[in-house]
mmCIF file of C-alpha atoms in Angstrom:
data_model
loop_
_atom_site.group_PDB
_atom_site.id
_atom_site.type_symbol
_atom_site.label_atom_id
_atom_site.label_comp_id
_atom_site.label_asym_id
_atom_site.label_seq_id
_atom_site.Cartn_x
_atom_site.Cartn_y
_atom_site.Cartn_z
ATOM 1 C CA MET E 1 -75.377 29.052 48.204
ATOM 2 C CA ALA E 2 -74.086 32.372 46.968
ATOM 3 C CA ILE E 3 -73.128 32.965 43.257
ATOM 4 C CA TYR E 4 -70.118 35.102 43.515
ATOM 5 C CA ILE E 5 -68.956 37.776 40.990
ATOM 6 C CA ALA E 6 -65.259 36.981 41.043
ATOM 7 C CA LYS E 7 -62.805 39.863 41.478
ATOM 8 C CA SER E 8 -60.647 38.765 38.788
ATOM 9 C CA LYS E 9 -63.445 38.476 36.307
ATOM 10 C CA LYS E 10 -64.662 41.927 37.318
ATOM 11 C CA GLU E 11 -61.400 43.518 36.771
ATOM 12 C CA GLU E 12 -61.090 41.720 33.443
ATOM 13 C CA ARG E 13 -64.533 43.076 32.312
ATOM 14 C CA MET E 14 -63.672 46.666 33.736
ATOM 15 C CA LEU E 15 -60.533 46.661 31.591
ATOM 16 C CA GLN E 16 -62.494 46.522 28.484
ATOM 17 C CA ILE E 17 -62.829 50.138 28.862
ATOM 18 C CA GLY E 18 -63.577 52.325 25.748
ATOM 19 C CA SER E 19 -65.221 49.357 24.043
ATOM 20 C CA ASN E 20 -68.545 50.947 24.798
ATOM 21 C CA LYS E 21 -69.891 47.637 25.921
ATOM 22 C CA PHE E 22 -70.906 46.340 29.369
ATOM 23 C CA GLU E 23 -72.292 43.233 31.215
ATOM 24 C CA LEU E 24 -75.412 43.256 33.167
ATOM 25 C CA VAL E 25 -77.313 40.790 35.283
ATOM 26 C CA ASP E 26 -80.683 39.775 33.691
ATOM 27 C CA PHE E 27 -83.159 39.230 36.627
ATOM 28 C CA ARG E 28 -87.010 38.821 36.545
ATOM 29 C CA LEU E 29 -89.978 39.897 38.695
ATOM 30 C CA LYS E 30 -93.232 38.143 38.374
ATOM 31 C CA ASP E 31 -96.676 39.208 39.285
ATOM 32 C CA TYR E 32 -100.001 37.228 39.362
ATOM 33 C CA PRO E 33 -102.886 37.232 41.428
ATOM 34 C CA VAL E 34 -102.667 35.344 44.782
ATOM 35 C CA GLY E 35 -103.212 31.655 44.488
ATOM 36 C CA ALA E 36 -102.602 31.650 40.663
ATOM 37 C CA ASP E 37 -99.248 31.287 38.842
ATOM 38 C CA MET E 38 -97.664 32.303 35.618
ATOM 39 C CA SER E 39 -100.293 30.693 33.222
ATOM 40 C CA HIS E 40 -102.877 33.073 34.624
ATOM 41 C CA PRO E 41 -104.042 35.528 31.763
ATOM 42 C CA ASN E 42 -103.245 38.629 34.000
ATOM 43 C CA ALA E 43 -99.688 37.170 34.995
ATOM 44 C CA TYR E 44 -96.906 39.608 34.272
ATOM 45 C CA GLU E 45 -93.025 38.886 34.173
ATOM 46 C CA GLY E 46 -90.696 42.062 34.301
ATOM 47 C CA ILE E 47 -87.449 41.768 32.770
ATOM 48 C CA TYR E 48 -84.702 43.863 34.394
ATOM 49 C CA GLY E 49 -80.940 44.429 34.487
ATOM 50 C CA ILE E 50 -78.140 45.842 36.601
ATOM 51 C CA ASN E 51 -74.749 46.622 35.586
ATOM 52 C CA ILE E 52 -72.544 43.804 36.697
ATOM 53 C CA ALA E 53 -69.923 46.373 37.993
ATOM 54 C CA LYS E 54 -72.412 47.241 40.828
ATOM 55 C CA VAL E 55 -72.935 43.611 41.754
ATOM 56 C CA ARG E 56 -71.069 41.855 44.563
ATOM 57 C CA GLU E 57 -72.693 38.448 44.603
ATOM 58 C CA ILE E 58 -76.101 36.766 44.212
ATOM 59 C CA ASN E 59 -77.574 34.805 46.944
ATOM 60 C CA LYS E 60 -80.566 32.729 47.848
ATOM 61 C CA ILE E 61 -83.241 34.056 50.028
ATOM 62 C CA SER E 62 -82.418 34.176 53.762
ATOM 63 C CA GLN E 63 -83.490 35.200 57.227
ATOM 64 C CA PHE E 64 -83.592 38.780 58.000
ATOM 65 C CA THR E 65 -83.539 40.965 61.032
ATOM 66 C CA LYS E 66 -86.475 43.150 61.246
ATOM 67 C CA MET E 67 -85.925 46.882 61.571
ATOM 68 C CA PRO E 68 -88.598 48.925 63.515
ATOM 69 C CA ASN E 69 -89.691 52.098 61.757
ATOM 70 C CA SER E 70 -87.955 51.359 58.599
ATOM 71 C CA HIS E 71 -89.356 52.045 54.949
ATOM 72 C CA GLU E 72 -92.111 49.475 53.960
ATOM 73 C CA CYS E 73 -89.844 48.247 51.270
ATOM 74 C CA ILE E 74 -86.998 47.224 53.460
ATOM 75 C CA GLU E 75 -87.372 43.508 54.740
ATOM 76 C CA GLY E 76 -84.743 43.921 57.289
ATOM 77 C CA LEU E 77 -80.807 43.288 57.736
ATOM 78 C CA LEU E 78 -78.908 40.495 56.309
ATOM 79 C CA GLU E 79 -75.862 39.742 58.273
ATOM 80 C CA LEU E 80 -73.247 38.637 55.724
ATOM 81 C CA ARG E 81 -69.643 37.969 56.594
ATOM 82 C CA GLU E 82 -69.827 40.365 59.561
ATOM 83 C CA GLU E 83 -71.690 43.202 57.520
ATOM 84 C CA ALA E 84 -75.268 44.270 58.187
ATOM 85 C CA ILE E 85 -76.688 44.708 54.711
ATOM 86 C CA PRO E 86 -80.185 46.534 54.268
ATOM 87 C CA ILE E 87 -82.454 44.194 51.915
ATOM 88 C CA VAL E 88 -85.052 45.863 49.838
ATOM 89 C CA ASN E 89 -88.056 44.209 48.403
ATOM 90 C CA LEU E 90 -87.851 45.370 44.658
ATOM 91 C CA ALA E 91 -91.270 43.984 43.771
ATOM 92 C CA LYS E 92 -93.011 45.809 46.489
ATOM 93 C CA TYR E 93 -91.204 49.158 45.611
ATOM 94 C CA LEU E 94 -92.068 48.838 41.932
ATOM 95 C CA GLY E 95 -95.903 48.245 43.177
ATOM 96 C CA TYR E 96 -96.095 44.439 42.154
ATOM 97 C CA GLN E 97 -99.440 43.398 43.604
ATOM 98 C CA ASN E 98 -98.022 39.834 44.706
ATOM 99 C CA HIS E 99 -94.723 40.898 46.462
ATOM 100 C CA ALA E 100 -94.691 38.394 49.133
ATOM 101 C CA LEU E 101 -91.050 36.701 49.698
ATOM 102 C CA ARG E 102 -90.812 33.229 48.054
ATOM 103 C CA PRO E 103 -88.490 30.562 49.081
ATOM 104 C CA THR E 104 -87.069 30.536 45.564
ATOM 105 C CA ASP E 105 -86.214 34.274 45.716
ATOM 106 C CA ASN E 106 -82.706 35.449 45.067
ATOM 107 C CA ILE E 107 -80.760 38.490 46.744
ATOM 108 C CA ILE E 108 -78.674 40.667 44.456
ATOM 109 C CA ILE E 109 -75.995 42.128 46.870
ATOM 110 C CA CYS E 110 -74.813 45.531 45.273
ATOM 111 C CA GLU E 111 -72.314 48.168 45.821
ATOM 112 C CA PHE E 112 -72.655 51.675 44.801
ATOM 113 C CA ASN E 113 -72.349 55.082 45.972
ATOM 114 C CA SER E 114 -70.085 53.622 48.475
ATOM 115 C CA LEU E 115 -73.167 51.761 50.011
ATOM 116 C CA VAL E 116 -73.892 48.115 50.202
ATOM 117 C CA THR E 117 -77.556 47.215 49.571
ATOM 118 C CA GLY E 118 -79.301 43.901 48.674
ATOM 119 C CA PHE E 119 -82.314 43.664 46.419
ATOM 120 C CA VAL E 120 -84.852 40.718 46.543
ATOM 121 C CA VAL E 121 -85.765 39.551 42.932
ATOM 122 C CA HIS E 122 -87.661 36.374 41.797
ATOM 123 C CA GLN E 123 -85.076 34.929 39.726
ATOM 124 C CA ALA E 124 -81.589 35.976 38.515
ATOM 125 C CA MET E 125 -81.410 34.540 34.937
ATOM 126 C CA ARG E 126 -77.960 35.196 33.307
ATOM 127 C CA ILE E 127 -75.267 37.731 32.364
ATOM 128 C CA ARG E 128 -75.595 39.582 29.171
ATOM 129 C CA ARG E 129 -72.956 41.469 27.230
ATOM 130 C CA ILE E 130 -74.357 44.469 25.479
ATOM 131 C CA SER E 131 -73.165 47.551 23.518
ATOM 132 C CA TRP E 132 -74.315 50.866 24.970
ATOM 133 C CA GLU E 133 -75.369 51.706 21.454
ATOM 134 C CA ALA E 134 -78.119 49.141 21.852
ATOM 135 C CA ILE E 135 -79.548 50.820 24.858
ATOM 136 C CA LEU E 136 -82.328 53.099 24.302
ATOM 137 C CA PRO E 137 -83.116 56.131 26.317
ATOM 138 C CA PRO E 138 -86.234 55.714 28.488
ATOM 139 C CA THR E 139 -89.396 57.150 27.064
ATOM 140 C CA ARG E 140 -91.800 58.826 29.329
ATOM 141 C CA LEU E 141 -92.935 55.785 31.110
ATOM 142 C CA ILE E 142 -95.767 55.324 33.227
ATOM 143 C CA GLY E 143 -97.032 52.512 35.519
ATOM 144 C CA ARG E 144 -95.242 50.212 37.816
ATOM 145 C CA GLU E 145 -91.643 51.352 36.926
ATOM 146 C CA GLY E 146 -92.339 54.991 36.763
ATOM 147 C CA GLY E 147 -89.390 57.277 36.653
ATOM 148 C CA CYS E 148 -86.641 54.807 37.863
ATOM 149 C CA VAL E 149 -85.856 53.477 34.383
ATOM 150 C CA THR E 150 -82.647 54.622 32.880
ATOM 151 C CA GLY E 151 -82.377 52.511 29.577
ATOM 152 C CA MET E 152 -84.161 49.880 27.538
ATOM 153 C CA HIS E 153 -82.851 46.980 25.523
ATOM 154 C CA LYS E 154 -84.945 44.912 23.093
ATOM 155 C CA LEU E 155 -84.204 41.209 23.589
ATOM 156 C CA ALA E 156 -83.436 38.917 20.529
ATOM 157 C CA LYS E 157 -85.182 35.802 20.316
ATOM 158 C CA GLY E 158 -83.400 33.259 22.433
ATOM 159 C CA PRO E 159 -84.034 29.973 24.306
ATOM 160 C CA ASP E 160 -86.897 31.470 26.361
ATOM 161 C CA ASN E 161 -88.685 32.779 23.122
ATOM 162 C CA GLU E 162 -88.183 36.416 24.252
ATOM 163 C CA ARG E 163 -88.613 38.039 20.865
ATOM 164 C CA ASP E 164 -89.809 41.590 21.034
ATOM 165 C CA LEU E 165 -89.573 41.986 24.810
ATOM 166 C CA MET E 166 -87.854 44.946 26.334
ATOM 167 C CA LEU E 167 -85.263 44.543 29.325
ATOM 168 C CA LEU E 168 -85.418 47.695 31.443
ATOM 169 C CA ILE E 169 -82.348 48.891 33.221
ATOM 170 C CA LEU E 170 -83.367 50.247 36.663
ATOM 171 C CA ASP E 171 -82.149 53.380 38.494
ATOM 172 C CA PHE E 172 -80.939 51.708 41.618
ATOM 173 C CA GLU E 173 -79.363 54.927 42.929
ATOM 174 C CA LYS E 174 -82.558 56.633 42.830
ATOM 175 C CA ILE E 175 -84.508 53.648 44.336
ATOM 176 C CA VAL E 176 -82.076 53.629 47.283
ATOM 177 C CA ALA E 177 -82.305 57.469 47.705
ATOM 178 C CA GLU E 178 -86.030 57.505 47.856
ATOM 179 C CA ILE E 179 -86.151 54.596 50.320
ATOM 180 C CA ASN E 180 -83.527 56.609 52.423
ATOM 181 C CA GLY E 181 -85.740 59.518 52.222
ATOM 182 C CA GLU E 182 -83.435 61.712 50.442
ATOM 183 C CA THR E 183 -84.702 64.396 47.798
ATOM 184 C CA TYR E 184 -83.141 66.154 45.064
ATOM 185 C CA ALA E 185 -84.315 69.491 43.960
ATOM 186 C CA LEU E 186 -85.607 69.340 40.402
ATOM 187 C CA ASN E 187 -85.546 72.839 39.455
ATOM 188 C CA LYS E 188 -87.062 73.795 35.927
ATOM 189 C CA PHE E 189 -84.623 72.443 33.120
ATOM 190 C CA SER E 190 -84.268 72.711 29.501
ATOM 191 C CA GLU E 191 -83.834 69.431 27.439
ATOM 192 C CA ASP E 192 -83.259 71.479 24.281
ATOM 193 C CA LYS E 193 -79.722 71.031 22.947
ATOM 194 C CA GLN E 194 -79.734 74.489 21.512
ATOM 195 C CA ASN E 195 -80.590 76.082 24.970
ATOM 196 C CA ASN E 196 -77.842 73.813 26.688
ATOM 197 C CA ARG E 197 -74.999 75.032 24.530
ATOM 198 C CA ILE E 198 -73.335 78.312 25.303
ATOM 199 C CA GLN E 199 -76.170 80.937 25.775
ATOM 200 C CA GLY E 200 -76.237 82.861 29.147
ATOM 201 C CA ASN E 201 -74.730 85.905 30.759
ATOM 202 C CA THR E 202 -72.450 83.841 32.976
ATOM 203 C CA ASP E 203 -68.648 83.935 32.837
ATOM 204 C CA GLU E 204 -67.520 81.750 30.010
ATOM 205 C CA THR E 205 -64.082 81.111 32.005
ATOM 206 C CA ARG E 206 -66.195 78.967 34.629
ATOM 207 C CA THR E 207 -68.012 76.704 32.477
ATOM 208 C CA VAL E 208 -68.572 73.163 33.019
ATOM 209 C CA LEU E 209 -70.024 70.561 30.693
ATOM 210 C CA VAL E 210 -72.329 68.030 32.573
ATOM 211 C CA VAL E 211 -73.074 64.634 30.846
ATOM 212 C CA ASP E 212 -75.421 62.231 32.402
ATOM 213 C CA ASP E 213 -78.431 60.484 31.066
ATOM 214 C CA SER E 214 -80.312 61.022 34.532
ATOM 215 C CA LEU E 215 -82.508 64.067 34.701
ATOM 216 C CA THR E 216 -82.155 64.040 38.435
ATOM 217 C CA ALA E 217 -78.416 63.704 38.524
ATOM 218 C CA ARG E 218 -77.913 66.404 35.888
ATOM 219 C CA THR E 219 -80.267 68.708 37.902
ATOM 220 C CA GLN E 220 -78.355 68.201 41.189
ATOM 221 C CA VAL E 221 -75.047 68.728 39.523
ATOM 222 C CA GLU E 222 -76.056 71.791 38.005
ATOM 223 C CA LEU E 223 -77.660 72.967 41.065
ATOM 224 C CA PHE E 224 -74.417 72.454 43.060
ATOM 225 C CA LEU E 225 -72.017 74.071 40.333
ATOM 226 C CA THR E 226 -74.245 76.984 39.741
ATOM 227 C CA GLN E 227 -74.453 77.839 43.487
ATOM 228 C CA HIS E 228 -70.681 77.930 43.398
ATOM 229 C CA GLY E 229 -70.468 80.361 40.420
ATOM 230 C CA TYR E 230 -70.039 77.980 37.649
ATOM 231 C CA ARG E 231 -71.911 78.038 34.339
ATOM 232 C CA VAL E 232 -73.454 74.813 33.382
ATOM 233 C CA ILE E 233 -73.859 73.203 29.789
ATOM 234 C CA THR E 234 -75.482 69.747 29.797
ATOM 235 C CA ALA E 235 -75.770 66.661 27.621
ATOM 236 C CA THR E 236 -77.717 63.402 28.152
ATOM 237 C CA ASP E 237 -75.228 61.015 27.042
ATOM 238 C CA GLY E 238 -71.698 60.670 25.628
ATOM 239 C CA GLU E 239 -72.674 61.155 22.071
ATOM 240 C CA GLU E 240 -74.631 64.348 22.821
ATOM 241 C CA GLY E 241 -71.659 65.386 24.747
ATOM 242 C CA LEU E 242 -69.358 64.962 21.789
ATOM 243 C CA PHE E 243 -71.875 66.941 19.575
ATOM 244 C CA THR E 244 -71.945 69.851 22.309
ATOM 245 C CA LEU E 245 -68.152 69.922 22.402
ATOM 246 C CA GLN E 246 -67.840 69.909 18.483
ATOM 247 C CA ALA E 247 -70.182 72.845 18.622
ATOM 248 C CA LEU E 248 -67.879 74.567 20.977
ATOM 249 C CA LEU E 249 -64.816 73.670 19.206
ATOM 250 C CA ASP E 250 -66.408 75.100 15.882
ATOM 251 C CA GLN E 251 -67.154 78.368 17.534
ATOM 252 C CA ALA E 252 -63.779 78.680 19.311
ATOM 253 C CA LYS E 253 -62.224 78.275 15.862
ATOM 254 C CA LYS E 254 -64.400 80.889 14.322
ATOM 255 C CA ASP E 255 -63.611 83.294 17.081
ATOM 256 C CA GLY E 256 -59.842 82.549 16.934
ATOM 257 C CA ARG E 257 -59.802 81.266 20.468
ATOM 258 C CA ASP E 258 -59.085 77.758 22.273
ATOM 259 C CA VAL E 259 -61.831 75.491 23.233
ATOM 260 C CA THR E 260 -60.784 75.872 26.665
ATOM 261 C CA ASP E 261 -61.704 79.406 26.489
ATOM 262 C CA LEU E 262 -65.386 78.413 26.379
ATOM 263 C CA VAL E 263 -65.520 75.159 28.637
ATOM 264 C CA GLN E 264 -63.037 74.353 31.233
ATOM 265 C CA VAL E 265 -64.298 71.089 32.878
ATOM 266 C CA VAL E 266 -66.327 68.055 31.802
ATOM 267 C CA VAL E 267 -68.231 66.080 34.407
ATOM 268 C CA SER E 268 -69.549 62.946 32.962
ATOM 269 C CA ASP E 269 -71.341 59.814 34.201
ATOM 270 C CA VAL E 270 -69.994 56.321 33.259
ATOM 271 C CA GLU E 271 -73.428 54.351 32.597
ATOM 272 C CA MET E 272 -75.218 56.005 29.646
ATOM 273 C CA PRO E 273 -77.225 54.790 26.733
ATOM 274 C CA ARG E 274 -75.586 55.134 23.043
ATOM 275 C CA MET E 275 -72.163 55.941 24.243
ATOM 276 C CA ASP E 276 -70.922 55.439 27.875
ATOM 277 C CA GLY E 277 -68.507 57.647 29.654
ATOM 278 C CA HIS E 278 -65.412 55.480 29.036
ATOM 279 C CA ALA E 279 -66.000 55.716 25.232
ATOM 280 C CA PHE E 280 -66.750 59.396 25.469
ATOM 281 C CA THR E 281 -63.769 60.103 27.712
ATOM 282 C CA GLN E 282 -61.561 58.114 25.299
ATOM 283 C CA GLU E 283 -62.912 60.167 22.280
ATOM 284 C CA ILE E 284 -62.042 63.413 23.980
ATOM 285 C CA LYS E 285 -58.591 62.410 24.913
ATOM 286 C CA LYS E 286 -57.573 61.064 21.533
ATOM 287 C CA ASP E 287 -58.457 64.399 19.916
ATOM 288 C CA PRO E 288 -55.733 66.945 20.215
ATOM 289 C CA LYS E 289 -58.151 69.740 19.983
ATOM 290 C CA LEU E 290 -60.184 68.592 22.983
ATOM 291 C CA SER E 291 -57.718 66.708 25.103
ATOM 292 C CA SER E 292 -56.647 69.556 27.240
ATOM 293 C CA ILE E 293 -59.987 69.465 28.692
ATOM 294 C CA PRO E 294 -60.041 67.934 32.056
ATOM 295 C CA VAL E 295 -62.687 65.246 32.588
ATOM 296 C CA ILE E 296 -64.087 64.258 35.975
ATOM 297 C CA MET E 297 -66.038 60.845 36.139
ATOM 298 C CA HIS E 298 -68.973 61.412 38.377
ATOM 299 C CA THR E 299 -70.140 57.931 38.827
ATOM 300 C CA SER E 300 -72.149 55.658 41.430
ATOM 301 C CA LEU E 301 -69.677 52.627 40.627
ATOM 302 C CA SER E 302 -67.455 52.141 43.672
ATOM 303 C CA GLY E 303 -64.908 49.589 44.590
ATOM 304 C CA ARG E 304 -61.322 49.493 43.910
ATOM 305 C CA ALA E 305 -61.775 47.766 40.247
ATOM 306 C CA ASN E 306 -64.213 50.333 39.265
ATOM 307 C CA GLN E 307 -62.179 53.223 40.430
ATOM 308 C CA ASP E 308 -58.894 52.095 38.714
ATOM 309 C CA ALA E 309 -60.751 51.420 35.563
ATOM 310 C CA VAL E 310 -62.070 55.065 35.451
ATOM 311 C CA LYS E 311 -58.947 56.714 36.574
ATOM 312 C CA SER E 312 -57.016 55.043 33.655
ATOM 313 C CA LEU E 313 -58.894 57.419 31.288
ATOM 314 C CA ALA E 314 -60.250 60.337 33.231
ATOM 315 C CA ASP E 315 -58.346 63.027 35.162
ATOM 316 C CA GLU E 316 -60.407 62.761 38.402
ATOM 317 C CA TYR E 317 -63.055 60.439 39.897
ATOM 318 C CA VAL E 318 -65.883 61.364 42.404
ATOM 319 C CA VAL E 319 -68.704 59.057 43.698
ATOM 320 C CA LYS E 320 -72.193 60.326 43.392
ATOM 321 C CA PHE E 321 -73.687 62.206 44.995
ATOM 322 C CA ASN E 322 -71.037 63.876 47.319
ATOM 323 C CA GLY E 323 -71.575 67.709 46.512
ATOM 324 C CA ASP E 324 -68.512 68.772 48.583
ATOM 325 C CA ALA E 325 -66.216 66.342 46.921
ATOM 326 C CA LEU E 326 -67.613 67.398 43.508
ATOM 327 C CA ILE E 327 -67.217 70.933 44.115
ATOM 328 C CA ALA E 328 -63.653 70.613 45.598
ATOM 329 C CA THR E 329 -62.670 68.400 42.523
ATOM 330 C CA VAL E 330 -64.166 70.710 39.883
ATOM 331 C CA ASN E 331 -62.334 73.824 41.626
ATOM 332 C CA ARG E 332 -58.943 71.919 41.574
ATOM 333 C CA VAL E 333 -59.048 70.814 38.053
ATOM 334 C CA TRP E 334 -60.288 74.361 37.040
ATOM 335 C CA ARG E 335 -57.545 76.076 38.808
ATOM 336 C CA LYS E 336 -55.079 73.759 37.418
ATOM 337 C CA LEU E 337 -56.305 74.466 33.893
ATOM 338 C CA MET E 338 -56.093 78.293 34.519
ATOM 339 C CA ASP E 339 -52.582 78.304 35.744
ATOM 340 C CA ARG E 340 -51.667 76.122 32.643
ATOM 341 C CA LYS E 341 -53.171 78.768 30.500
ATOM 342 C CA GLU E 342 -51.673 81.621 32.388
ATOM 343 C CA THR E 343 -48.080 80.136 31.981
ATOM 344 C CA ASP E 344 -48.692 79.566 28.315
ATOM 345 C CA ARG E 345 -49.855 83.031 27.843
ATOM 346 C CA THR E 346 -46.737 84.409 29.759
ATOM 347 C CA ASN E 347 -44.425 82.142 27.940
ATOM 348 C CA GLY E 348 -45.901 83.147 24.476
ATOM 349 C CA MET E 349 -45.397 86.990 25.503
ATOM 350 C CA ASN E 350 -41.950 86.557 26.446
ATOM 351 C CA GLU E 351 -41.082 84.788 23.185
ATOM 352 C CA SER E 352 -42.783 87.697 21.534
ATOM 353 C CA ASP E 353 -40.661 90.109 23.355
ATOM 354 C CA ASP E 354 -37.494 88.044 22.430
ATOM 355 C CA LEU E 355 -38.367 88.133 18.810
ATOM 356 C CA ASP E 356 -39.082 91.865 18.982
ATOM 357 C CA ALA E 357 -35.711 92.384 20.787
ATOM 358 C CA ALA E 358 -33.828 90.294 18.187
ATOM 359 C CA SER E 359 -35.237 92.110 15.275
#
């Protein structure tokens, strides 16, 4: 029997934009030697989460159609309401020793990046409502999770006595990309805030601030934009994005210019620790000194409810990782801003001429 994430409930949750809170599905993966159980001293239970905005429904384990020559972590295709959905064995992908399918397993059916994928997990536990401020950026993790963790949350003591345990938010976009054989160029990249501000020899009138907690995503977007003649500044979350914009605003004020002379477009992810893209965009739009900067949401969240929520705040919406769509959108909002600035400049010159003539 499926556990459906009702559309009305999802829309209700998505309407809470700007609150810097979200809900995730808490699920578990368990590992222990073959023939043993969780009482074994080497048993391990991984606690993970996925944003509920990406989840369609949760099913019990089912029969799959095997696919020849597919990735070793793909168990097969699940036929669900006339849709063939690839099913990923998440425990196997993460390197769990005991990753055989179990009759009690769950399948989390997800939709993101305009793709539908199922993930086999050992147990879907509950839905947790969490503030992005409580999500810690990942450390340089090693071991079974590797580099596919986007955030961490320390669990408070609850009915399962989970004190001091960490819930890990996985980068499902990266997992799917790697299984599909997609690669992203990871050029040398500076994480230093000072180096990411406004230094460089490129044209300031074609400058984009890219805000994303994923190094892979930031680097890919930077590569696309620089190849198309844009100068790129980066930030790792909304909080750092605001810090960067304030620094640009301070410099513009010092130079007697408008902030849009230094940065013309913001491209922001939605799911980020400390401050998410919704709250970040809301802070920009309510500040009269920053509100003229167009914001493009570049997110893996797809589906009508997610798109409507994003569009209610941001100027544009682009699903990751469509480089052509992103470049086209950046070009469009950049040109629109330039045309408006030129109109304002012309109107200002005409008003000055009228004043001179009147005097």
